[in-house]
Coordinates of C-alpha atoms in Angstrom, one line a residue:
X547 CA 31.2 -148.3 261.3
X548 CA 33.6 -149.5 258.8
X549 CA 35.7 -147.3 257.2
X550 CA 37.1 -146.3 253.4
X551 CA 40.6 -146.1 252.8
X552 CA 42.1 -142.9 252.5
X553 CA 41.0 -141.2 249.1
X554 CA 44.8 -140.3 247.0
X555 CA 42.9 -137.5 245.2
X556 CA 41.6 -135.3 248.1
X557 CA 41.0 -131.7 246.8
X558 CA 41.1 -132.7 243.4
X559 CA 38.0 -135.2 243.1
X560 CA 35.7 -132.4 242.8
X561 CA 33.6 -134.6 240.2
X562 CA 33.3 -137.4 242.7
X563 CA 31.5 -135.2 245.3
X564 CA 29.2 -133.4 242.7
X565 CA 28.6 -136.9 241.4
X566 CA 27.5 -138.2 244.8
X567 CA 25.2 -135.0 245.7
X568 CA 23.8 -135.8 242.1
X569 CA 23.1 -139.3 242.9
X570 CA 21.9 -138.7 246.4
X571 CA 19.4 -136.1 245.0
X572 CA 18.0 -138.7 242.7
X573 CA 17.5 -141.0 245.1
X574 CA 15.7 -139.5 247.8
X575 CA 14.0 -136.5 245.6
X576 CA 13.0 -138.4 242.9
X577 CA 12.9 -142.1 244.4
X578 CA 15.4 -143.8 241.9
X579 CA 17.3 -146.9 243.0
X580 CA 21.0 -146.0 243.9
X581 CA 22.4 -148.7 241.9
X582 CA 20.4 -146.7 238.8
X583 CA 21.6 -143.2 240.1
X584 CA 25.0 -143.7 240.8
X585 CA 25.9 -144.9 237.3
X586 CA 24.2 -142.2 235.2
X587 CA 25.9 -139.7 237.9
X588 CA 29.4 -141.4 237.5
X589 CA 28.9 -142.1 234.2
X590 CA 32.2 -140.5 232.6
X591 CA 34.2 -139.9 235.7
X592 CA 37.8 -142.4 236.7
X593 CA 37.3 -145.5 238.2
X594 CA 38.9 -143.8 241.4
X595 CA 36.3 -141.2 241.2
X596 CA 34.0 -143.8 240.7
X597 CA 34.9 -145.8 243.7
X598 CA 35.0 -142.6 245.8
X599 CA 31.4 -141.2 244.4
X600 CA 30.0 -144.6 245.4
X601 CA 31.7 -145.3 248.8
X602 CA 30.2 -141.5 250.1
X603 CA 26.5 -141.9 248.4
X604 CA 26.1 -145.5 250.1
X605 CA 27.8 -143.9 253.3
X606 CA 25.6 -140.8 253.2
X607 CA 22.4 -143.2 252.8
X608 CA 23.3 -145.6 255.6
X609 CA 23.6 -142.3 258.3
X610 CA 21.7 -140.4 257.0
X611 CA 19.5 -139.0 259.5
X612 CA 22.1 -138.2 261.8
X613 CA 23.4 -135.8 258.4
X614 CA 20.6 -134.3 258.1
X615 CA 20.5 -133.2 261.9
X616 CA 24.1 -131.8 261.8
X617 CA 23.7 -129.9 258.3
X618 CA 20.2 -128.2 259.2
X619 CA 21.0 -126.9 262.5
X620 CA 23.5 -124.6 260.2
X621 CA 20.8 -123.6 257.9
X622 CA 18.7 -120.6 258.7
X623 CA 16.3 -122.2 256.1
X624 CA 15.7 -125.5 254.2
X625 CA 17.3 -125.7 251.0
X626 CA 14.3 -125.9 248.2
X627 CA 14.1 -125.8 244.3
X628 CA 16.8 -125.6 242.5
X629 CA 19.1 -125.2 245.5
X630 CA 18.1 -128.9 247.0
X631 CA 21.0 -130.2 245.0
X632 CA 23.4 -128.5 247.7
X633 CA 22.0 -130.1 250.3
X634 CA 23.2 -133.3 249.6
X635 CA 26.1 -131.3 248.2
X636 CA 26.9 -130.9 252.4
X637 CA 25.2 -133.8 253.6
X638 CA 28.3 -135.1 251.1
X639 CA 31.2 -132.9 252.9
X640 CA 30.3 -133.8 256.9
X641 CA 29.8 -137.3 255.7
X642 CA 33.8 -136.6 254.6
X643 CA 34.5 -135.1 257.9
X644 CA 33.2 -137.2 260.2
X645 CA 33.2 -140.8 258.5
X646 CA 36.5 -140.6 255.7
X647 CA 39.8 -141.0 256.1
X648 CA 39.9 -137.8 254.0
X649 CA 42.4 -135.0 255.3
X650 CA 39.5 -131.9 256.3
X651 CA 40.7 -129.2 253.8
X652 CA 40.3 -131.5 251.0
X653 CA 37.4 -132.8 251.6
X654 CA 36.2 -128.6 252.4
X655 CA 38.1 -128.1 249.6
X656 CA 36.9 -130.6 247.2
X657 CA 33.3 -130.3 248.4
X658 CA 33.3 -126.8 248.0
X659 CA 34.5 -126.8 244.0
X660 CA 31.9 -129.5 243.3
X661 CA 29.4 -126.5 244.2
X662 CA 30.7 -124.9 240.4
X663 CA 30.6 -128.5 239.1
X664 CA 26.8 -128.4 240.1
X665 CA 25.9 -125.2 238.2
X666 CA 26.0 -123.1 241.9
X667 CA 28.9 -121.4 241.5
X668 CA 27.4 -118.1 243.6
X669 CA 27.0 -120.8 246.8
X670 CA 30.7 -121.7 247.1
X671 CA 30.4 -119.2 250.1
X672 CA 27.7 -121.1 251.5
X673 CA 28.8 -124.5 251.1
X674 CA 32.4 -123.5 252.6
X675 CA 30.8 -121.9 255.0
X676 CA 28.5 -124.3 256.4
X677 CA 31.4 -127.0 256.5
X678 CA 33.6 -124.7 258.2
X679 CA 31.4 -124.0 260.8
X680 CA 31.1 -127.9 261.5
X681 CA 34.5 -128.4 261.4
X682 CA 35.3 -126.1 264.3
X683 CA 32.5 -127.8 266.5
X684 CA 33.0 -131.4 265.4
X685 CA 34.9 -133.4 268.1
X686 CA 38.7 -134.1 267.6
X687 CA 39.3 -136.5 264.9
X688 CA 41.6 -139.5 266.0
X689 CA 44.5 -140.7 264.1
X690 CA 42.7 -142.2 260.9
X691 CA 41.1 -138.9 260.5
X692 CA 37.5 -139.9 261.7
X693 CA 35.2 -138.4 264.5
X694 CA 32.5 -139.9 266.6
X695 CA 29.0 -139.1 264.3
X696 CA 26.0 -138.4 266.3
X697 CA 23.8 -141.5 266.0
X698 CA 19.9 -141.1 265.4
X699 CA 17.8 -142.2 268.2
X700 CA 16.7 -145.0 266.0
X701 CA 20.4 -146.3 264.9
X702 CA 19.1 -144.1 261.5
X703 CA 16.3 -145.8 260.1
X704 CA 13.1 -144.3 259.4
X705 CA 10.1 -144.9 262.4
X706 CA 7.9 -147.4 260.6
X707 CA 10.7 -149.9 259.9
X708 CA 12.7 -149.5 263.4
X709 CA 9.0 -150.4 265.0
X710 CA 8.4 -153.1 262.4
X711 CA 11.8 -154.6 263.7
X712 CA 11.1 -154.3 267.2
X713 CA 8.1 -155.8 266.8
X714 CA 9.1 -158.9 264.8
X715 CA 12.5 -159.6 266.4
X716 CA 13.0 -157.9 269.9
X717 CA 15.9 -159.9 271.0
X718 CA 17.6 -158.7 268.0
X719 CA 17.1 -155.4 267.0
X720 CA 19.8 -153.8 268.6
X721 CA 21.9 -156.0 266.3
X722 CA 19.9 -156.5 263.1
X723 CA 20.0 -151.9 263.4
X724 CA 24.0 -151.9 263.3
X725 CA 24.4 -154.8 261.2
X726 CA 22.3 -152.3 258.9
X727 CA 24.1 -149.8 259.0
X728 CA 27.7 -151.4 258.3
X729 CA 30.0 -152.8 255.7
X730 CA 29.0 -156.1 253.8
X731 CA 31.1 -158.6 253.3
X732 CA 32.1 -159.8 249.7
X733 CA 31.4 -163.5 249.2
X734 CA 31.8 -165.0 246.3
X735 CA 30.6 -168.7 245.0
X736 CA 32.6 -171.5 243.4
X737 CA 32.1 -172.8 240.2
X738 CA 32.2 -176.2 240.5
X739 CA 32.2 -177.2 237.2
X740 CA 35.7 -176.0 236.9
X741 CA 36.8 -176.3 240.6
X742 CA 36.3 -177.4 244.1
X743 CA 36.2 -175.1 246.7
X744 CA 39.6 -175.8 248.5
X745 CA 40.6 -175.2 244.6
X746 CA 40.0 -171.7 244.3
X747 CA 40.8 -171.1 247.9
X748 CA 44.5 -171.9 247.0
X749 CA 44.4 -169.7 243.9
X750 CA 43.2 -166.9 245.7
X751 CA 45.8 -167.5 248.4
X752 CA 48.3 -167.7 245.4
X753 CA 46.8 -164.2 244.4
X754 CA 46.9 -162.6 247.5
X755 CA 44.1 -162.7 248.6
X756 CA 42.6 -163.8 251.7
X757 CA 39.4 -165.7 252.0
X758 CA 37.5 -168.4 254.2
X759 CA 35.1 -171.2 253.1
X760 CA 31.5 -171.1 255.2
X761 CA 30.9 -174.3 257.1
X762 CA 26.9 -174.5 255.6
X763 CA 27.3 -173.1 251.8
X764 CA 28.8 -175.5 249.8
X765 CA 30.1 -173.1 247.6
X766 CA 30.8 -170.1 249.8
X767 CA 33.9 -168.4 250.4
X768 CA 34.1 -164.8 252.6
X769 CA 36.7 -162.6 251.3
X770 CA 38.6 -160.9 254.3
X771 CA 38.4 -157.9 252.3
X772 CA 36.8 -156.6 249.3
X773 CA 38.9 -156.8 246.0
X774 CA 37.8 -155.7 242.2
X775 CA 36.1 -158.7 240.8
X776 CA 39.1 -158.2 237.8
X777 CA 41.5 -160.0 240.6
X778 CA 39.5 -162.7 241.4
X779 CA 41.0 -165.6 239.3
X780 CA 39.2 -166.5 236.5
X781 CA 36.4 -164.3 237.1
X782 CA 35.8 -163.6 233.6
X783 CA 35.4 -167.0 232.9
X784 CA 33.2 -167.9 235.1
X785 CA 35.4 -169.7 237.6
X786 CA 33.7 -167.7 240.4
X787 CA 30.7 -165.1 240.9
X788 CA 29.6 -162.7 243.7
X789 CA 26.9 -163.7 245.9
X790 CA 26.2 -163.5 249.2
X791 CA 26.4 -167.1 251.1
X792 CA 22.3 -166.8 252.4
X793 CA 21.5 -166.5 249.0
X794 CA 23.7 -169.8 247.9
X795 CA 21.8 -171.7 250.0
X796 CA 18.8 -171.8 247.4
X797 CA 20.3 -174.3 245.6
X798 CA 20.8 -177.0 248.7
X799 CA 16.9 -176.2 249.7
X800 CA 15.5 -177.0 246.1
X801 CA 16.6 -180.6 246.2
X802 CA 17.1 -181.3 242.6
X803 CA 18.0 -184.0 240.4
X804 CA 19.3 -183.9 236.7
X805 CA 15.7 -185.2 235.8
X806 CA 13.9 -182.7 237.2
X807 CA 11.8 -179.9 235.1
X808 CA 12.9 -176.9 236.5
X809 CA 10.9 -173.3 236.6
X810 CA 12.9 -169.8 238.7
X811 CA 10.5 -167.6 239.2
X812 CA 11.7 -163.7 239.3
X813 CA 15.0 -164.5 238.2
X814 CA 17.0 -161.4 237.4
X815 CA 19.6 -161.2 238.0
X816 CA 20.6 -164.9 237.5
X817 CA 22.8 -165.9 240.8
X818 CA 20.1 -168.5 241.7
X819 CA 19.6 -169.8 238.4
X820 CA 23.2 -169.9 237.4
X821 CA 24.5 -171.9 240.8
X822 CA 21.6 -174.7 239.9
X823 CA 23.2 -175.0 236.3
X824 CA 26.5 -175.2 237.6
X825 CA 25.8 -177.8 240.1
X826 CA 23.6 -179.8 237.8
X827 CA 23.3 -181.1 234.5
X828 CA 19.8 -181.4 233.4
X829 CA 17.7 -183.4 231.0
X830 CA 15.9 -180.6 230.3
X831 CA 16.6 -176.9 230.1
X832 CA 16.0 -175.3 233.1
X833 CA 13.3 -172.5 232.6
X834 CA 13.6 -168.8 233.8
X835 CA 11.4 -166.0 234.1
X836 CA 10.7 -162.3 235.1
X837 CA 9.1 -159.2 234.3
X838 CA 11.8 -157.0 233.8
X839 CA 13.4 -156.8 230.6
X840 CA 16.8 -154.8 231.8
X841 CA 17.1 -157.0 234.8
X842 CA 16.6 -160.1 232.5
X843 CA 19.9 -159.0 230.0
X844 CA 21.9 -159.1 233.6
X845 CA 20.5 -163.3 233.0
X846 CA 21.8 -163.5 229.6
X847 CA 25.0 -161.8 230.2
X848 CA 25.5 -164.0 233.5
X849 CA 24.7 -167.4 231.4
X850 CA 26.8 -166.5 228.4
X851 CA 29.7 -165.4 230.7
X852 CA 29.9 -168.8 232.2
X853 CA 28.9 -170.8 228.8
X854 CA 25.5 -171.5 230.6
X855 CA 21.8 -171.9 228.8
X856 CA 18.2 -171.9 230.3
X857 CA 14.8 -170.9 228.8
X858 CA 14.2 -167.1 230.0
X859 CA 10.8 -165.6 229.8
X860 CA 10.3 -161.9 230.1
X861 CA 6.5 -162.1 231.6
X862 CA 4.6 -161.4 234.4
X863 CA 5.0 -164.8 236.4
X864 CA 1.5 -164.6 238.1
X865 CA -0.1 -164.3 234.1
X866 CA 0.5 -168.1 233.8
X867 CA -1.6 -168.2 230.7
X868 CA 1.3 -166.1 228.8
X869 CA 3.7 -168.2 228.8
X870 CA 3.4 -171.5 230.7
X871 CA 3.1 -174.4 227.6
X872 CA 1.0 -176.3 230.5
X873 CA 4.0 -179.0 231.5
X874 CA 4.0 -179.4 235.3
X875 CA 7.1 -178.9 236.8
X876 CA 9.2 -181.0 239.5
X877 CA 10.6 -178.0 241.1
X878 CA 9.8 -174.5 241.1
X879 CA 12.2 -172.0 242.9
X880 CA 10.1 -168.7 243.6
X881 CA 12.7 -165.6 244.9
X882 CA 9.6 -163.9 245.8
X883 CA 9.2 -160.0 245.8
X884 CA 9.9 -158.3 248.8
X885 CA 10.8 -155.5 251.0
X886 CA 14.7 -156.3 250.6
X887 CA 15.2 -155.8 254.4
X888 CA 17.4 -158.2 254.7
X889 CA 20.1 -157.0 252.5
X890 CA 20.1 -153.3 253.9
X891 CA 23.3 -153.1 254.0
X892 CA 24.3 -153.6 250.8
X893 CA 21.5 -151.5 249.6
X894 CA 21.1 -148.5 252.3
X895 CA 18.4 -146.8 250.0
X896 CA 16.1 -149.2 250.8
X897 CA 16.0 -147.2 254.0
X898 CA 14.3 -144.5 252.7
X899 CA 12.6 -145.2 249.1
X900 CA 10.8 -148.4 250.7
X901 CA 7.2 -147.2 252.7
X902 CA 5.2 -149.4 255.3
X903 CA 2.2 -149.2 252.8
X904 CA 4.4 -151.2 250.6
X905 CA 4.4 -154.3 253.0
X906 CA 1.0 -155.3 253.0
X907 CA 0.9 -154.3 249.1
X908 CA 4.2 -157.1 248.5
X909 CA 2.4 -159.2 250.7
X910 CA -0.7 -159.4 248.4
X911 CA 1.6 -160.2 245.7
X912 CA 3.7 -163.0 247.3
X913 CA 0.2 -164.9 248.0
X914 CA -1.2 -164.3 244.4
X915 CA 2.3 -165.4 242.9
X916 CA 2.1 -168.4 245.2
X917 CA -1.4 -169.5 244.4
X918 CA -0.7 -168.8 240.5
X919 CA 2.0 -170.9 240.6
X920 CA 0.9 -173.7 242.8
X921 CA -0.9 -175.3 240.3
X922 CA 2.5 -175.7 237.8
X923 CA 3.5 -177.9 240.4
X924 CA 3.4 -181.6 239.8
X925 CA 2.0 -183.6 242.6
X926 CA 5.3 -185.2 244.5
X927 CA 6.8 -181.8 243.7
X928 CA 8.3 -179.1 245.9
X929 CA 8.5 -175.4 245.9
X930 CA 11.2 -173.2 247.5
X931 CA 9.6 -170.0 248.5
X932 CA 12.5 -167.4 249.1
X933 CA 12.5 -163.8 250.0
X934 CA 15.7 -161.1 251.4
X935 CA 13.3 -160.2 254.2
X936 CA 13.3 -160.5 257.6
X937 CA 9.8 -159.4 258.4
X938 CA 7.3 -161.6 259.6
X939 CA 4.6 -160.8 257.3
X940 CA 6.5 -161.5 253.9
X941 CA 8.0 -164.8 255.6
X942 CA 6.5 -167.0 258.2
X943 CA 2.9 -165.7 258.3
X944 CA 2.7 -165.7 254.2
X945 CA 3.2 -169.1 254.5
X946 CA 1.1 -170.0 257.3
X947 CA -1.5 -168.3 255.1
X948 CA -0.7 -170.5 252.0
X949 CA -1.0 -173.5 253.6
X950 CA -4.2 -172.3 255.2
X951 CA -5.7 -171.7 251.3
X952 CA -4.4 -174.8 249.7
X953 CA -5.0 -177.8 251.3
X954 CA -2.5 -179.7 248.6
X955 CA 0.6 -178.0 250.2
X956 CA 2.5 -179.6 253.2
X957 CA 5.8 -177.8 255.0
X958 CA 9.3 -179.9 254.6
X959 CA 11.2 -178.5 257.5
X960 CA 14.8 -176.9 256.9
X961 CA 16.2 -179.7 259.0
X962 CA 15.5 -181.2 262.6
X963 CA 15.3 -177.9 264.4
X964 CA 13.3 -175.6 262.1
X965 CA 10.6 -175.9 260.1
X966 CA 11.5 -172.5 258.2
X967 CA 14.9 -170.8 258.1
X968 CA 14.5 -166.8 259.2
X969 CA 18.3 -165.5 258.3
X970 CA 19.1 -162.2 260.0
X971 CA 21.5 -159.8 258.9
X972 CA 24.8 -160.2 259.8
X973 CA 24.0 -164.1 260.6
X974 CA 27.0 -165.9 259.5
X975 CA 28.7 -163.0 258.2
X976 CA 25.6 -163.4 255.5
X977 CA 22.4 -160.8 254.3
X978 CA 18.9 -161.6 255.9
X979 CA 17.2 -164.1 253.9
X980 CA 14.0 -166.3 254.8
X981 CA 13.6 -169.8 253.2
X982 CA 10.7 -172.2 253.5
X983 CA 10.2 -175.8 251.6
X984 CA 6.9 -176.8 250.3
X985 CA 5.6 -179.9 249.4
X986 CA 2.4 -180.8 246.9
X987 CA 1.1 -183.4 248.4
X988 CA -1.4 -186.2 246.1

């Protein structure tokens, strides 16, 4: 597992840990996103409180199972109600003890005080309690502070998605389990409208930090560690962006030219859209669209931030008749919704707020988007079907299925070896991502 730096505040960041039980509770009470929880929960708290609110609730989420186990065998009952909140409120503190480089009275310490923090001033007994009791039977920590968690049976992810990943990918699963559980990387993508690659690597050399380019994205460069996006150079200006390298590779599968009329379907937040504009400059405005509104402003502040322009449509992509003016397109781009299961890692609550009943339900809606859009395609033209999945059922059978129901649609192969590109997690350093190239034949 990879590990967080040693927190400076300790004892005192009894806001962080209430924040993170808060955010927890939303998440896996009340089925929000973490990336919506965590900033309501954080909202007024220091960046370092921040940082430290963020690092447990994703940690917390990515073992979480294996929590739960050590924290209810110390409970003569399950917390329910209004007490839930204090669950999470330990699951927060033996996440500390076991996984942190957090010295164990502050984190007991710290944890304990969020307890007032949380309106449950009368538990502080309890929570100290609890924590003290698996501190003396936890196993020695080494010298970075850390001790050896308990892993769940099945490397912590819920039953239905460790058999869906057996299933689909059995030489892997070992592999595609701990890359789920771990650390992403921070890539970030090249501008090159202001620089080349080797460019910017030499800036961020001069900068201090440390980085490599990826031999297949273009654009791609791996940091060797995460840094604040306010010391990558020129990052405010658009010089460079954060995206993972699977993800970059949209804009080599699309095949466009300047000529081409352009359509990204589901958008938000923009990474896609904005590398095509960067690489490209096109006769006509490339068109965007998606159906939600808050993800879409994440668009317009991406495209103003790098003095960019496109067409975006807030609208439900399959509902062609709202907003399509009826001008085939050379190229459509379709980042198809999906189970996210290749990006995991960066988003552990997919783990738990995602349900197998959901896959054949996405499924559905992959092959209606695809037929709805099929016919927005000029003949000649191709469309790059894309999805952060690794199952089978989103990926390679969808599109064995589409080319079953449209007789007009022919596969390009990736290259000379594959016909599709299945991406695992971890692959490359990169997220899982499936890609597949199809043509409209006349």
């Amino acid at each position: 597992m990879s590990q967080q730096k040693k927190s400076e505040n300790g004892g005192q960041g009894a806001t962080s840990r209430a924040a993170a039980a808060t955010a927890l509770f939303h998440v896996l009470e009340k089925g929000e996103s973490l990336s919506a929880a965590l900033p309501h929960a954080t909202g007024k708290l220091s960046d370092a409180d921040k940082r430290l609110a963020s690092a447990i609730s994703y940690g917390v989420l990515r073992v979480l199972p294996s929590l739960n186990k050590l924290v209810g065998a110390k409970l003569d009952k399950p917390l329910k109600g209004k007490l839930k909140v204090l669950h999470y409120l330990l699951l927060v503190g033996a996440y500390q003890l076991y996984c942190l480089r957090i010295k164990d009275h502050a984190a007991v310490s710290a944890t304990v005080e969020a307890a007032r923090i949380l309106g449950k001033r009368n538990h502080k007994g309890l929570v100290n309690g609890i924590l003290r009791q698996l501190l003396r039977e936890a196993p020695t920590a080494d010298e970075s502070q850390q001790r050896e968690l308990p892993v769940d049976a099945m490397q912590n992810h819920p039953r239905w998605l460790f058999d869906a990943i057996q299933a689909d990918h059995p030489q892997q699963a070992s592999d595609i389990l701990l890359e789920n559980n771990a650390h992403p990387p921070m890539w970030l993508r090249v501008n090159r409208r202001f620089f080349n690659r080797d460019d910017y690597l030499r800036q961020l050399e001069d900068s201090g930090i440390a980085a490599e380019a990826d031999t297949l994205a273009g654009d791609a460069i791996r940091l060797h560690s995460p840094v604040p996006v306010e010391r990558l150079p020129g990052f405010d200006r658009g010089h460079a962006s954060v995206q993972d390298r699977s993800a970059q590779l949209a804009s080599d599968y699309l095949n466009v030219k300047a000529s081409h009329r352009v359509l990204d379907c589901c958008a938000a937040p923009g990474g896609k859209l904005l590398h095509l504009l960067e690489r490209n400059d096109f006769e006509q405005p490339v068109q965007a669209i998606d159906i939600d509104a808050k993800r879409l402003e994440r668009v317009d502040e991406n495209l103003e931030r790098a003095g960019l322009s496109a067409i975006v449509h807030c609208a439900d992509v399959a509902a062609t008749g709202d907003w399509w003016d009826g001008e085939q397109f050379d190229r459509i781009l379709l980042d198809a919704p999906c189970s996210a299961t290749g990006v995991i890692r960066r988003h552990p609550d997919i783990k738990w707020l995602r349900r197998a009943e959901d896959i054949n339900e996405l499924a559905q809606l992959q092959n209606q988007i695809l037929n709805s859009l099929w016919p927005l395609l000029k003949n000649g033209g191709e469309l790059l079907y894309a999805t952060c999945s690794i199952l089978s059922q989103e990926n390679q059978t969808q599109i064995e299925s589409f080319l079953k129901q449209q007789s007009s649609a022919s596969l390009i192969p990736i290259d000379e070896k594959q016909k599709t590109l299945q991406l695992l997690p971890g692959e490359h350093n990169g997220d899982g991502f499936f890609y597949a190239r199809l043509k409209k034949v006349e």
